[in-house]
Each structure stands twice: as C-alpha cells, then as structure tokens.
JSON list of C-alpha atoms in Angstrom, two decimals:
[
{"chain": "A", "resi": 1, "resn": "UNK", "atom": "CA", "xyz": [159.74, -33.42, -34.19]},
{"chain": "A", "resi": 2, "resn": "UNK", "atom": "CA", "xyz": [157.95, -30.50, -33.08]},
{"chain": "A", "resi": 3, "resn": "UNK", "atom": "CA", "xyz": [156.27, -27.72, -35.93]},
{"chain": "A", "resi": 4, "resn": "UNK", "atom": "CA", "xyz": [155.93, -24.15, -34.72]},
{"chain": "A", "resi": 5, "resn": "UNK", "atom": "CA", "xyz": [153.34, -22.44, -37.14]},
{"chain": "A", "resi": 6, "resn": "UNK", "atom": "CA", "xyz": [152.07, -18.93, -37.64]},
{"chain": "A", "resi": 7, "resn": "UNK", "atom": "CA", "xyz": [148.85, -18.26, -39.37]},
{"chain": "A", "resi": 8, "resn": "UNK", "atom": "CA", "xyz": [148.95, -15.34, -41.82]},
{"chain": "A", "resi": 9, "resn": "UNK", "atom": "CA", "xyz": [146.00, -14.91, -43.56]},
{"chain": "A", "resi": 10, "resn": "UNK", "atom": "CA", "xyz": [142.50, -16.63, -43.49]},
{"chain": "A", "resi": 11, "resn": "UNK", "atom": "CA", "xyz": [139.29, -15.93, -45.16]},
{"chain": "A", "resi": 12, "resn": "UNK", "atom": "CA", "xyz": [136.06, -17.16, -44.30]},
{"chain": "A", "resi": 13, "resn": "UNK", "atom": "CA", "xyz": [132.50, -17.45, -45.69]},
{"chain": "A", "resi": 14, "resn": "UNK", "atom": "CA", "xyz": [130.27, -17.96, -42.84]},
{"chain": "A", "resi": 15, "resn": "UNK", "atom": "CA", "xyz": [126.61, -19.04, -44.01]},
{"chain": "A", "resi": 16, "resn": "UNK", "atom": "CA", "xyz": [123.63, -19.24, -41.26]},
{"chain": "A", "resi": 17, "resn": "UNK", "atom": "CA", "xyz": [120.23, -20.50, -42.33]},
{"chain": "A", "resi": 18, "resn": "UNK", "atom": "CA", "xyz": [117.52, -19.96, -39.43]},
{"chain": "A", "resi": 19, "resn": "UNK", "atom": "CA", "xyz": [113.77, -21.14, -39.66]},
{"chain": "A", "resi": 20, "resn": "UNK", "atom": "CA", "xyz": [112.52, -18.73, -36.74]},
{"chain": "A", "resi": 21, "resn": "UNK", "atom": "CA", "xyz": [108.54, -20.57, -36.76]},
{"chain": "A", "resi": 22, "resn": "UNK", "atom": "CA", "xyz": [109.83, -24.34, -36.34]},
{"chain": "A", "resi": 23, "resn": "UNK", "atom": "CA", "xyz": [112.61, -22.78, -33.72]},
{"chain": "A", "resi": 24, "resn": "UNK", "atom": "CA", "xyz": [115.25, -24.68, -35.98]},
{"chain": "A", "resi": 25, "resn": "UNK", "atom": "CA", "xyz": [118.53, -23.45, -36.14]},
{"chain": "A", "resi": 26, "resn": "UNK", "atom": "CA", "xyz": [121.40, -24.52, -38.50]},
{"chain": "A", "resi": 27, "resn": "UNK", "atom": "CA", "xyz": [124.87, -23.42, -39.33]},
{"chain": "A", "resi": 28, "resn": "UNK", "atom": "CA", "xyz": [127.40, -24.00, -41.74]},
{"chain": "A", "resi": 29, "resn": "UNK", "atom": "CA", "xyz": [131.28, -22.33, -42.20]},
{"chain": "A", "resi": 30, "resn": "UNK", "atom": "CA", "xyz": [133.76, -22.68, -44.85]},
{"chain": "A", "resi": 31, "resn": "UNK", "atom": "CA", "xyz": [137.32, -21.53, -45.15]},
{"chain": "A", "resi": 32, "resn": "UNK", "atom": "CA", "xyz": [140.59, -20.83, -46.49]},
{"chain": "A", "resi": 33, "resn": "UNK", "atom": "CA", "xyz": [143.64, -19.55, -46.35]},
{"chain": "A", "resi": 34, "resn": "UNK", "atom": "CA", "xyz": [147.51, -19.24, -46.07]},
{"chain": "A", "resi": 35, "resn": "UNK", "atom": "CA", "xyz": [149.82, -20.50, -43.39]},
{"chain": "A", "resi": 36, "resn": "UNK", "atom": "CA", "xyz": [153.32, -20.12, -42.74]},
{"chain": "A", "resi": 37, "resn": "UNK", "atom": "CA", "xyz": [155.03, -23.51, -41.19]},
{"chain": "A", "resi": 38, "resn": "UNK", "atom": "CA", "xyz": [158.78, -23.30, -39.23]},
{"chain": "A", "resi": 39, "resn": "UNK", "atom": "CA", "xyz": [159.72, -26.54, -38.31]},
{"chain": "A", "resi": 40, "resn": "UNK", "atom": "CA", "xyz": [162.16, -27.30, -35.74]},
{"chain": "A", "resi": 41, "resn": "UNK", "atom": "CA", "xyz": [163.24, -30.48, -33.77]},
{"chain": "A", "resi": 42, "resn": "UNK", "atom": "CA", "xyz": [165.08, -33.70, -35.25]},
{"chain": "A", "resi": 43, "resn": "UNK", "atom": "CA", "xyz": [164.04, -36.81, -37.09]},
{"chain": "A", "resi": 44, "resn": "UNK", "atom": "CA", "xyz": [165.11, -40.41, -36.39]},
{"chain": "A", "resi": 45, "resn": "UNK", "atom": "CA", "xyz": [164.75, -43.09, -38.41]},
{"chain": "A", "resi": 46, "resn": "UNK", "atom": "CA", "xyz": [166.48, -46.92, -39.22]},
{"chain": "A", "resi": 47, "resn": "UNK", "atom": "CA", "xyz": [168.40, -49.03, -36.31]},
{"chain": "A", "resi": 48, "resn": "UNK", "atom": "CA", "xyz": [171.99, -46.96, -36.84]},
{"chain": "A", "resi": 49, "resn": "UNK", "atom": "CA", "xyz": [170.05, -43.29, -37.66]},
{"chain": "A", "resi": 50, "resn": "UNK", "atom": "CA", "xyz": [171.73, -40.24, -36.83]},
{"chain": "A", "resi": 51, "resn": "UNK", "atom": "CA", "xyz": [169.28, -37.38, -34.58]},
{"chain": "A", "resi": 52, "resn": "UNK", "atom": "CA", "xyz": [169.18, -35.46, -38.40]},
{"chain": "A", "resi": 53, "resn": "UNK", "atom": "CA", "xyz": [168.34, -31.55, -36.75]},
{"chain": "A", "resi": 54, "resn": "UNK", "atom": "CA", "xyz": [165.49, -30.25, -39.66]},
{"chain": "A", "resi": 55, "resn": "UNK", "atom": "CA", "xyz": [166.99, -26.88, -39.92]},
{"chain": "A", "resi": 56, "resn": "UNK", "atom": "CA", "xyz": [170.89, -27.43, -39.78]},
{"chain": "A", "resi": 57, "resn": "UNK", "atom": "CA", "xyz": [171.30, -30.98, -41.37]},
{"chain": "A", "resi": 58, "resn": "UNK", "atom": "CA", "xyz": [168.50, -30.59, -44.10]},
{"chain": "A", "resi": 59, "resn": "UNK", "atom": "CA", "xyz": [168.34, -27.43, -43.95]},
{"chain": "A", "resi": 60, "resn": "UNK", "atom": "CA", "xyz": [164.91, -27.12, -44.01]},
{"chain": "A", "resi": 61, "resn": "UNK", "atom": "CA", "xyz": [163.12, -23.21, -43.63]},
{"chain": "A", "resi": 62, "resn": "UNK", "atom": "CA", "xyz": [160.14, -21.92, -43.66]},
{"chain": "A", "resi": 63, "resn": "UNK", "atom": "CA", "xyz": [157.56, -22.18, -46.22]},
{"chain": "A", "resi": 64, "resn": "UNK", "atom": "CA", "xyz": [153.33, -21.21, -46.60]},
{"chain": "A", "resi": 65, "resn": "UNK", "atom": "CA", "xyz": [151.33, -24.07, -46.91]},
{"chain": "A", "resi": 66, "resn": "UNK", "atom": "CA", "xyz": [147.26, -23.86, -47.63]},
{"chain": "A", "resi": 67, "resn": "UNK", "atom": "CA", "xyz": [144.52, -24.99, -45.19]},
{"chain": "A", "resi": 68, "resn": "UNK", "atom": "CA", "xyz": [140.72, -25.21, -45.57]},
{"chain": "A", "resi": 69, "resn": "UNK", "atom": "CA", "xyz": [137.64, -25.78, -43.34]},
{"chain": "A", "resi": 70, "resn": "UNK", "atom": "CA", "xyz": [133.93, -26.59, -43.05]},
{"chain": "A", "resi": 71, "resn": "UNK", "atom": "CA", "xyz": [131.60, -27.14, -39.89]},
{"chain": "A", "resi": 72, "resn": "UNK", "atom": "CA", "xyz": [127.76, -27.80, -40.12]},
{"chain": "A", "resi": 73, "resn": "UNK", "atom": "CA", "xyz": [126.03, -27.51, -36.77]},
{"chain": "A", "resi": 74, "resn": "UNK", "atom": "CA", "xyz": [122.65, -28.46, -35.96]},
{"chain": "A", "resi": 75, "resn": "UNK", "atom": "CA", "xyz": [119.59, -27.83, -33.08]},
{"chain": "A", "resi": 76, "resn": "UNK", "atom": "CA", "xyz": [119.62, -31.80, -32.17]},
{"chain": "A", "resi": 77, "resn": "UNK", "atom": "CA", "xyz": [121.38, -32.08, -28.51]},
{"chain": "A", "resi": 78, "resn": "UNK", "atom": "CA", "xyz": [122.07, -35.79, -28.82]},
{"chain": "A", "resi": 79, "resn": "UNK", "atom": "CA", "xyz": [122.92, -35.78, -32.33]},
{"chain": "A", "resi": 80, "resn": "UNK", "atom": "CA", "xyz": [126.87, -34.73, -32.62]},
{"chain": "A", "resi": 81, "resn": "UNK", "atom": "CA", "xyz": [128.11, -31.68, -35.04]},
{"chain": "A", "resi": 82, "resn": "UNK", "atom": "CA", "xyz": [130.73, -32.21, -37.51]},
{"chain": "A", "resi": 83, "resn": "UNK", "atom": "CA", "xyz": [133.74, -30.56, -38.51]},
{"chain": "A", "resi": 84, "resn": "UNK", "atom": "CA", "xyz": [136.49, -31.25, -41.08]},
{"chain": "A", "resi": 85, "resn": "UNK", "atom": "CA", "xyz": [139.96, -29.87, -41.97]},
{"chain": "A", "resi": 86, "resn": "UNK", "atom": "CA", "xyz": [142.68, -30.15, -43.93]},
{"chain": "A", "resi": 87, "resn": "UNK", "atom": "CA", "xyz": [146.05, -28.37, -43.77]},
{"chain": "A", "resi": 88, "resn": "UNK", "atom": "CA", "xyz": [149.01, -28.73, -46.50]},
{"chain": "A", "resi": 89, "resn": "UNK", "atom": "CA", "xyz": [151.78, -29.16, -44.84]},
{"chain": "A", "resi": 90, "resn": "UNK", "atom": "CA", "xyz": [154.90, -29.67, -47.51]},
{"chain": "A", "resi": 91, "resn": "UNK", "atom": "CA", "xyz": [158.61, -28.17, -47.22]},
{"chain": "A", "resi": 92, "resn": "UNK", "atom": "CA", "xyz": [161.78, -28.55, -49.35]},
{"chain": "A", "resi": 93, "resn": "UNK", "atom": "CA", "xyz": [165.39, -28.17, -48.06]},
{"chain": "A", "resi": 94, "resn": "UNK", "atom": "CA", "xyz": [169.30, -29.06, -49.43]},
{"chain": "A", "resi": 95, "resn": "UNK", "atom": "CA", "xyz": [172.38, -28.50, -47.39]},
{"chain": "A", "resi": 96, "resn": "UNK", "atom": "CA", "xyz": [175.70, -29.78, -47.93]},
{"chain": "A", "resi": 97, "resn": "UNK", "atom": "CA", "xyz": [176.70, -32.06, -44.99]},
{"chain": "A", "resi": 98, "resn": "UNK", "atom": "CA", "xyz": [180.27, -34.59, -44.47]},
{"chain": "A", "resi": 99, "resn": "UNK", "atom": "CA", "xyz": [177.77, -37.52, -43.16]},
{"chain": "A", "resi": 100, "resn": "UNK", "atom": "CA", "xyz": [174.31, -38.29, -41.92]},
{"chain": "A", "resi": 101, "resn": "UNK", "atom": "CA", "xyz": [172.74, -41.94, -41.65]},
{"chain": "A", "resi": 102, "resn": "UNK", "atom": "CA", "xyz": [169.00, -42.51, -42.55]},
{"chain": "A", "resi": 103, "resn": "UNK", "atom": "CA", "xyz": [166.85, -45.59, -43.01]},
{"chain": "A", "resi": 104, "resn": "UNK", "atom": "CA", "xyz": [170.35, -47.54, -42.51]},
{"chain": "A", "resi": 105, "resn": "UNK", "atom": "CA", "xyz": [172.15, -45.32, -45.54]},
{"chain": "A", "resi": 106, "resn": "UNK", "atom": "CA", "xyz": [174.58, -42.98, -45.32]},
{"chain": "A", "resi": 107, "resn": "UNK", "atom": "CA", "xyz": [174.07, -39.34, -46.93]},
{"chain": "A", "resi": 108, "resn": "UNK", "atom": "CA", "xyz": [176.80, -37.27, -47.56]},
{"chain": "A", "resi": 109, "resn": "UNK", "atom": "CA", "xyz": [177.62, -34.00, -49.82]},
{"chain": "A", "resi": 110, "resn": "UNK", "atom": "CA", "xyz": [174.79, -31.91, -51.38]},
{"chain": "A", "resi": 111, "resn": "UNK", "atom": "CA", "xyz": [171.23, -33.53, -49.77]},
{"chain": "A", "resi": 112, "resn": "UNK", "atom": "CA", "xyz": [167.93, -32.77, -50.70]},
{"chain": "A", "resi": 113, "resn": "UNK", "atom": "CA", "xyz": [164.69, -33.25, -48.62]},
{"chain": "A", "resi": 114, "resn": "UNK", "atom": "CA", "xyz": [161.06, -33.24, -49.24]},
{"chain": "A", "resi": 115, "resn": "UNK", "atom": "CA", "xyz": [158.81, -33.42, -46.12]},
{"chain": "A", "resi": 116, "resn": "UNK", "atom": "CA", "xyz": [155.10, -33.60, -46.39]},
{"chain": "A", "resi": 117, "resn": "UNK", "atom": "CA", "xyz": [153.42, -33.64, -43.22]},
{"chain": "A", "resi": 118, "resn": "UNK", "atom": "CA", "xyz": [149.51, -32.73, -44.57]},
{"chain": "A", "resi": 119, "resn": "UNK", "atom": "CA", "xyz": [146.85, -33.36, -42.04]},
{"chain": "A", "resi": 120, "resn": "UNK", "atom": "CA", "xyz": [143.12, -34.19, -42.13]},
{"chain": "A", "resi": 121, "resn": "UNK", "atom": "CA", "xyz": [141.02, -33.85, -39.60]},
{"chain": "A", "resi": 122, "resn": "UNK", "atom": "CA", "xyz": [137.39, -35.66, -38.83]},
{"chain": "A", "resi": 123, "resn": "UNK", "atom": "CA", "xyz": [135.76, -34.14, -35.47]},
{"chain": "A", "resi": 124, "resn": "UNK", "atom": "CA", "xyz": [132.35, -35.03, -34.21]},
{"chain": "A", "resi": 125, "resn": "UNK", "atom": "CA", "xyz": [131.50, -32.70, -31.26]},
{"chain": "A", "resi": 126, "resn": "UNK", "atom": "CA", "xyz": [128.70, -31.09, -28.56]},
{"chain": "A", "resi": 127, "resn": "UNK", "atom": "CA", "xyz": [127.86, -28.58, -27.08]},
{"chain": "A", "resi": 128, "resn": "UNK", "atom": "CA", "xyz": [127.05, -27.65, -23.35]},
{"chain": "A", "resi": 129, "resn": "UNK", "atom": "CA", "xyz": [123.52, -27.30, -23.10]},
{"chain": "A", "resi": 130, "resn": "UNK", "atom": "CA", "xyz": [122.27, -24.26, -21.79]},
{"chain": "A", "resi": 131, "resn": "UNK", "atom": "CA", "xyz": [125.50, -21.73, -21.85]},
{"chain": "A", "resi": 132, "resn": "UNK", "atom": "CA", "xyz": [124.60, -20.35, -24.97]},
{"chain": "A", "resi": 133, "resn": "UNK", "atom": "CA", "xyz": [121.15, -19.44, -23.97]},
{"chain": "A", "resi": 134, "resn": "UNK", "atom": "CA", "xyz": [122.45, -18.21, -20.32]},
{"chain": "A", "resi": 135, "resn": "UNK", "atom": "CA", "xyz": [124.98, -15.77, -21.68]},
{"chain": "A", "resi": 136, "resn": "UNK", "atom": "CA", "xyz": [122.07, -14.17, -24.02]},
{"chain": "A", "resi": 137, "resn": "UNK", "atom": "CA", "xyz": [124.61, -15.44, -27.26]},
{"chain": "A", "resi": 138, "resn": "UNK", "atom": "CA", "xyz": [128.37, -14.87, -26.05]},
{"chain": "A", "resi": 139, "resn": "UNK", "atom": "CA", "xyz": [130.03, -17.48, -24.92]},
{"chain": "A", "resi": 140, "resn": "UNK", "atom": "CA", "xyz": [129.43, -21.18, -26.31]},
{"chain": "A", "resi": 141, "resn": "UNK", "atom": "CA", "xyz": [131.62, -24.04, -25.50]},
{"chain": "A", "resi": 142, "resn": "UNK", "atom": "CA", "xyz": [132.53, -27.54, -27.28]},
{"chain": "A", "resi": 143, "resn": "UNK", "atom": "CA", "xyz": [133.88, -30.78, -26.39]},
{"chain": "A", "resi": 144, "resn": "UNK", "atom": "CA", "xyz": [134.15, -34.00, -28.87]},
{"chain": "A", "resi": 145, "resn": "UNK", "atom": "CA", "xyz": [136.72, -36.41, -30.45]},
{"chain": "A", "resi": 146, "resn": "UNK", "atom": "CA", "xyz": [139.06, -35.48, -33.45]},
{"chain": "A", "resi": 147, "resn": "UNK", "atom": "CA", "xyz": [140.42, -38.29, -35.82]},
{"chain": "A", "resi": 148, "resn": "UNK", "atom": "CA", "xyz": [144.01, -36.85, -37.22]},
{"chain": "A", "resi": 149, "resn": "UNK", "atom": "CA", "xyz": [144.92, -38.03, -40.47]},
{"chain": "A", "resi": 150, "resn": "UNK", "atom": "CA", "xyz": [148.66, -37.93, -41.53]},
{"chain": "A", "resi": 151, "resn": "UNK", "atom": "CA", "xyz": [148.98, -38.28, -45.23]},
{"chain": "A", "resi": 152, "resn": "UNK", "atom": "CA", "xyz": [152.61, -37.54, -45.83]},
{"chain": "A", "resi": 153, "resn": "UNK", "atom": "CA", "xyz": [156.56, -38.59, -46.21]},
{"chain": "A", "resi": 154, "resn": "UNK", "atom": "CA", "xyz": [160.30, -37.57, -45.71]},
{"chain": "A", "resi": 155, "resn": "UNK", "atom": "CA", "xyz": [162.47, -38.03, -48.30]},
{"chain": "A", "resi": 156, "resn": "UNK", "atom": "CA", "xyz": [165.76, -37.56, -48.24]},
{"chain": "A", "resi": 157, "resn": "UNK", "atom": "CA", "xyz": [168.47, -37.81, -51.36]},
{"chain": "A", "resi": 158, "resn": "UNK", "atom": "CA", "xyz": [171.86, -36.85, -52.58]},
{"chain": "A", "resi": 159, "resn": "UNK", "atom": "CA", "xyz": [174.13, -37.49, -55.59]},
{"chain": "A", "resi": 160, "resn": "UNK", "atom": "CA", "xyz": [176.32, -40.37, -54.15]},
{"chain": "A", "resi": 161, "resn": "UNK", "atom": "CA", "xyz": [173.63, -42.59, -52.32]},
{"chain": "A", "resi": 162, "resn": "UNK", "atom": "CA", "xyz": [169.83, -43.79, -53.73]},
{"chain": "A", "resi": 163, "resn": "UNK", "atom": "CA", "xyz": [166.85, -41.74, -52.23]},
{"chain": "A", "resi": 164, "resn": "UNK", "atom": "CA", "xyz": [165.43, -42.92, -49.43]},
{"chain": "A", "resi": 165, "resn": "UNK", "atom": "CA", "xyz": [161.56, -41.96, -48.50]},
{"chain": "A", "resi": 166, "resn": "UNK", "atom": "CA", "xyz": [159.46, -43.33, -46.09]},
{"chain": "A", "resi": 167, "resn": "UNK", "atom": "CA", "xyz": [155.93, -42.89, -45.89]},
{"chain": "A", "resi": 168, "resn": "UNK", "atom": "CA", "xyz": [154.11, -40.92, -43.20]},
{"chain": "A", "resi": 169, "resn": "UNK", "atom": "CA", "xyz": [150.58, -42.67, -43.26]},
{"chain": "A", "resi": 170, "resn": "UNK", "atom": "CA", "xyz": [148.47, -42.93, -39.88]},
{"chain": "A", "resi": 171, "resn": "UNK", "atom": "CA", "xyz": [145.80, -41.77, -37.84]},
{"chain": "A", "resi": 172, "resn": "UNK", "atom": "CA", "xyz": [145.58, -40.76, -34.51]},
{"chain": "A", "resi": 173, "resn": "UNK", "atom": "CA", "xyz": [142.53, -40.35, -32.39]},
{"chain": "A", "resi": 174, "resn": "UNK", "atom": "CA", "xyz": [142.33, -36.99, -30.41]},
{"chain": "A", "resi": 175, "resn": "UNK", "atom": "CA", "xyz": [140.08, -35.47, -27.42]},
{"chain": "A", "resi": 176, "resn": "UNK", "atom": "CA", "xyz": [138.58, -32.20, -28.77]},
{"chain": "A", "resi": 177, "resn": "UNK", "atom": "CA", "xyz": [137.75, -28.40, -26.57]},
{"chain": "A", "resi": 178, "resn": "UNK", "atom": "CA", "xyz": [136.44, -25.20, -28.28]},
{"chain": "A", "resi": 179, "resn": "UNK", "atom": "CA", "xyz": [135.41, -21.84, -26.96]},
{"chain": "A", "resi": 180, "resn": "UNK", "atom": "CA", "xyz": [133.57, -19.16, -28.78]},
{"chain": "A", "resi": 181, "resn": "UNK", "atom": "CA", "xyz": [133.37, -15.40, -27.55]},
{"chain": "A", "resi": 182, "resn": "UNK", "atom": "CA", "xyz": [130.59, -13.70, -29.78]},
{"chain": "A", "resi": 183, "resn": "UNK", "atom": "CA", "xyz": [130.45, -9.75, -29.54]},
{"chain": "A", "resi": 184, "resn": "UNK", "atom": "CA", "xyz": [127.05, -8.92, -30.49]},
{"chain": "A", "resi": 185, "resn": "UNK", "atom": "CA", "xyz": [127.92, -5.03, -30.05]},
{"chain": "A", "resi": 186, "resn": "UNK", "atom": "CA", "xyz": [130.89, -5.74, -32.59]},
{"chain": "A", "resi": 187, "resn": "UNK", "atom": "CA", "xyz": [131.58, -7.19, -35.90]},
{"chain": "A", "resi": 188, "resn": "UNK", "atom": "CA", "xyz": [133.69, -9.51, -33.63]},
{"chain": "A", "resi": 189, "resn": "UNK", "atom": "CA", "xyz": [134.08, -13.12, -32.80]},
{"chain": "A", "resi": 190, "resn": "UNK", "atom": "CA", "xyz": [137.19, -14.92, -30.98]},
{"chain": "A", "resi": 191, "resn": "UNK", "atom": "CA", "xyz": [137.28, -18.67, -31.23]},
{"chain": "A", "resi": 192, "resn": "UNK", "atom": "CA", "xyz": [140.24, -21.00, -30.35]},
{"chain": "A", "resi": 193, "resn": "UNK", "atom": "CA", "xyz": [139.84, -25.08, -30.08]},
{"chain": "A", "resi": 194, "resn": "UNK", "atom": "CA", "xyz": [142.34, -28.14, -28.92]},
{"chain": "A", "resi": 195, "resn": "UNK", "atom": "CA", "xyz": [143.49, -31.42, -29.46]},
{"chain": "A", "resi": 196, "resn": "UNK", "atom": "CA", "xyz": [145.62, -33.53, -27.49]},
{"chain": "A", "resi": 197, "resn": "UNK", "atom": "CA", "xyz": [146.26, -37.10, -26.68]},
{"chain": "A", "resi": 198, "resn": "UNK", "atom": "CA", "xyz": [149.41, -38.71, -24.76]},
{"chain": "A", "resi": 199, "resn": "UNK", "atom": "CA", "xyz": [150.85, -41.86, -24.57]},
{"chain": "A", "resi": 200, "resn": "UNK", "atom": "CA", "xyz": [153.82, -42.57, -21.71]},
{"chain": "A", "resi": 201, "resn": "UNK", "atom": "CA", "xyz": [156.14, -40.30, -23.18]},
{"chain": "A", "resi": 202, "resn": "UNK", "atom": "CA", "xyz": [154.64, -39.20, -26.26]},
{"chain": "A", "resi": 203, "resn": "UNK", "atom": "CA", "xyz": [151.99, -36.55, -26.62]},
{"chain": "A", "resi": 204, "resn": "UNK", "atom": "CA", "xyz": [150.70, -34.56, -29.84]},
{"chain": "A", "resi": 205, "resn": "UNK", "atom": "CA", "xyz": [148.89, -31.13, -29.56]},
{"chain": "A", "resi": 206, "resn": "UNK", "atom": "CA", "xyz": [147.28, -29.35, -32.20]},
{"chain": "A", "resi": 207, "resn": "UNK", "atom": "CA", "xyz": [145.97, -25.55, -31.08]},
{"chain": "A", "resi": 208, "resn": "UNK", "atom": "CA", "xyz": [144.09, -22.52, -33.05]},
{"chain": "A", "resi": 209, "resn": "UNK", "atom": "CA", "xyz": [143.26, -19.48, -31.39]},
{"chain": "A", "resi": 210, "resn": "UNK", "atom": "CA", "xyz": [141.57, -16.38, -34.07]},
{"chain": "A", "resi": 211, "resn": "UNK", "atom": "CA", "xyz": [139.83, -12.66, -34.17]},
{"chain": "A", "resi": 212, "resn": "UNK", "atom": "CA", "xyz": [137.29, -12.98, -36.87]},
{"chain": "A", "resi": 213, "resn": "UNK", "atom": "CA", "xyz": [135.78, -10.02, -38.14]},
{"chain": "A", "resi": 214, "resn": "UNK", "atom": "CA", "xyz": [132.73, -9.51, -39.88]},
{"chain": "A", "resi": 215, "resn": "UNK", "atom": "CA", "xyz": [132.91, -7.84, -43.12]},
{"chain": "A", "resi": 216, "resn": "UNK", "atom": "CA", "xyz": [130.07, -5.29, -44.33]},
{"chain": "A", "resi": 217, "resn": "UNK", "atom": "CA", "xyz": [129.12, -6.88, -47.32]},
{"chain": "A", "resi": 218, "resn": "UNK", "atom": "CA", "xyz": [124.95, -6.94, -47.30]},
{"chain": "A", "resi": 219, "resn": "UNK", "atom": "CA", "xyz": [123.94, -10.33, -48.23]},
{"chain": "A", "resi": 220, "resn": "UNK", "atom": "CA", "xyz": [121.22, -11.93, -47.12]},
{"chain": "A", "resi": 221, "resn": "UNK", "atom": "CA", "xyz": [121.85, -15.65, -45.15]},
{"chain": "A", "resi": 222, "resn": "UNK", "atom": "CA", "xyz": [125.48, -15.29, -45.94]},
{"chain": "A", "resi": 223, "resn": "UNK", "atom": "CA", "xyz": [128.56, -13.33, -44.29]},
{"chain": "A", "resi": 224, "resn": "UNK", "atom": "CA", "xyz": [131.89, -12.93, -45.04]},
{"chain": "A", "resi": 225, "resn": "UNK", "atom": "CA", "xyz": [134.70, -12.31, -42.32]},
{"chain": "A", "resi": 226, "resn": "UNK", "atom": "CA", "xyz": [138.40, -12.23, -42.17]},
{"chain": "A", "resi": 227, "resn": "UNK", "atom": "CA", "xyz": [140.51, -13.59, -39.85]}
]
C-alpha cells in the first residue's frame, strides 16, 4: 500500500538555550500541525483475499490527520541526539460493491472501512563533526537510526457479513539522513530528513522536506516559526 501525503500547515516553537562562558550549547524544538493524507495502492489480506484497491473498493479519500514533534540536541559528540514523532494517521470510507473477500469473508453491498495507520517515531542521531563550524552556521548534516512504530488497524464491515479488523501493530527499524540549510541573512531555514530500509522486495520510505520561517515575535530564548 503506498500513502501519498501533503503537508498543509505546521507550526513550530523553536527554543535555544546557550551558556556562551562554559561554550555549552543546547537545543530543543517542538511542533504541530495539520496534514492532509491520500492514500492509494491495494490491501491484501487472508489465503483467498481479493487485491481490495483503497480508493475504488473502499472508497477511501482524503482526510487531515495531526502530527507533532520534539528534538533536544546537545554539545556531546559521542553522546547521540534524540528525536521523537508522532503522526495520526486515521481515514474512513463506504462504497457499495457486488463482492470483495477479506480475512477469508466475503463483503458485499454497502461496506464501511476504518484505517488507522498512526506512526511513532524514536530516532537517536549525530552529527558530522566539523561542517557546522566550516560553513560559519549554514549547512549541518545528520545521520542515525529511526525505530517506526505502527499503532493501527483496517477494518472493514457491511450489513450482511460480521466486521472484520485486523490489527496493525509493529515496529520497524530504519537508517536515518538530515540536512539543514540555515540563512543567517534571512528569517529562513530549509530542513528535509529520510528513512528507509529494504528487505528483497519490500522497502518503506518515509521523507520531509520544509521552509521554516522565523516569526518576529521578541522573546527572549524562545522563537516561533511557521512552516
């Protein structure tokens, strides 16, 4: 099943505490915002399932979902930085269909569907010593591993056959990338980070790219942006 997703609207509280005299440097984010989540592909499940398509047998559309965030990073090399996320990821559908077979049941006239999909993720991560302080600030690069959480279930039901839901509990251990462009001229930062693993002829990718941009609200220690 693949998930196309388009980010709509994300605000962020960015909070930076510096101790210039002990040359210690620390930094913590936190955000939140909307998402809107299109899912395409088919789903396959039970030893006679039919290949259900999301959108034309369940009929399921797009819908906005919530997703937070929070990073703490630290001036210890060895010592990794941590970052943790969590996006909602829950749509409804109903379609009227002659026949479809899940979990070894057969589905037929009006069907309703409830897929949760919601994700948490654990990453640990570093950063390449020394590109920071070479580009005077701009650029800064990450690598790590991410731990995927799916918390999450299909259901499907209809009025002539009992609901059927199976339970979409697992984790899956992912390699981590993240680039950050910082414009110190500009109220502007772009950021994007990765995560991938593969297996034969399975593979799952998760991507974020973003323009954040500082807003002028004069508070000491703390900033706000919007990305």
């Amino acid at each position: 099943m693949k998930n196309i997703t388009k980010k709509i609207v994300l605000t962020t509280i960015l909070t930076s505490s510096i101790t210039a005299n002990a040359g210690i440097i620390l930094d913590a984010e936190v955000g939140a915002g909307i998402w809107g989540s299109s899912p395409t592909g088919t789903i396959h499940y039970g030893d006679n399932g039919s290949n259900i398509n999301l959108e034309n047998d369940l009929g399921l559309q797009t819908a906005s979902n919530t997703y937070i965030y929070a990073y703490f990073e630290h001036f210890i090399p060895i010592i990794p930085n941590a970052r943790v996320e969590q996006q909602k990821l829950k749509i409804d559908g109903s379609k009227t269909l002659n026949s479809i077979t899940f979990n070894n049941k057969e589905y037929k006239g009006d069907i309703n569907t409830n897929l949760d999909l919601t994700q948490n993720d654990f990453t640990l991560y570093w950063g390449i010593p020394g590109i920071n302080l070479l580009t005077a600030g701009i650029l800064d690069f990450n690598f790590g591993i991410n731990v995927k959480q799916f918390q999450g279930y299909i259901e499907i039901d209809s009025s002539l056959t009992e609901a059927s839901k199976v339970n979409l509990d697992f984790f899956v251990p992912m390699g981590y990338l993240a680039a950050v462009v910082d414009i110190p001229i500009l109220p502007i930062k772009v950021s994007a980070n990765y995560k991938t693993i593969s297996y034969k002829d399975s593979s799952l990718r998760d991507m974020m790219a973003k323009v954040s941009v500082k807003l002028p609200i004069p508070l000491p220690i703390i900033d706000f942006s919007i990305d």
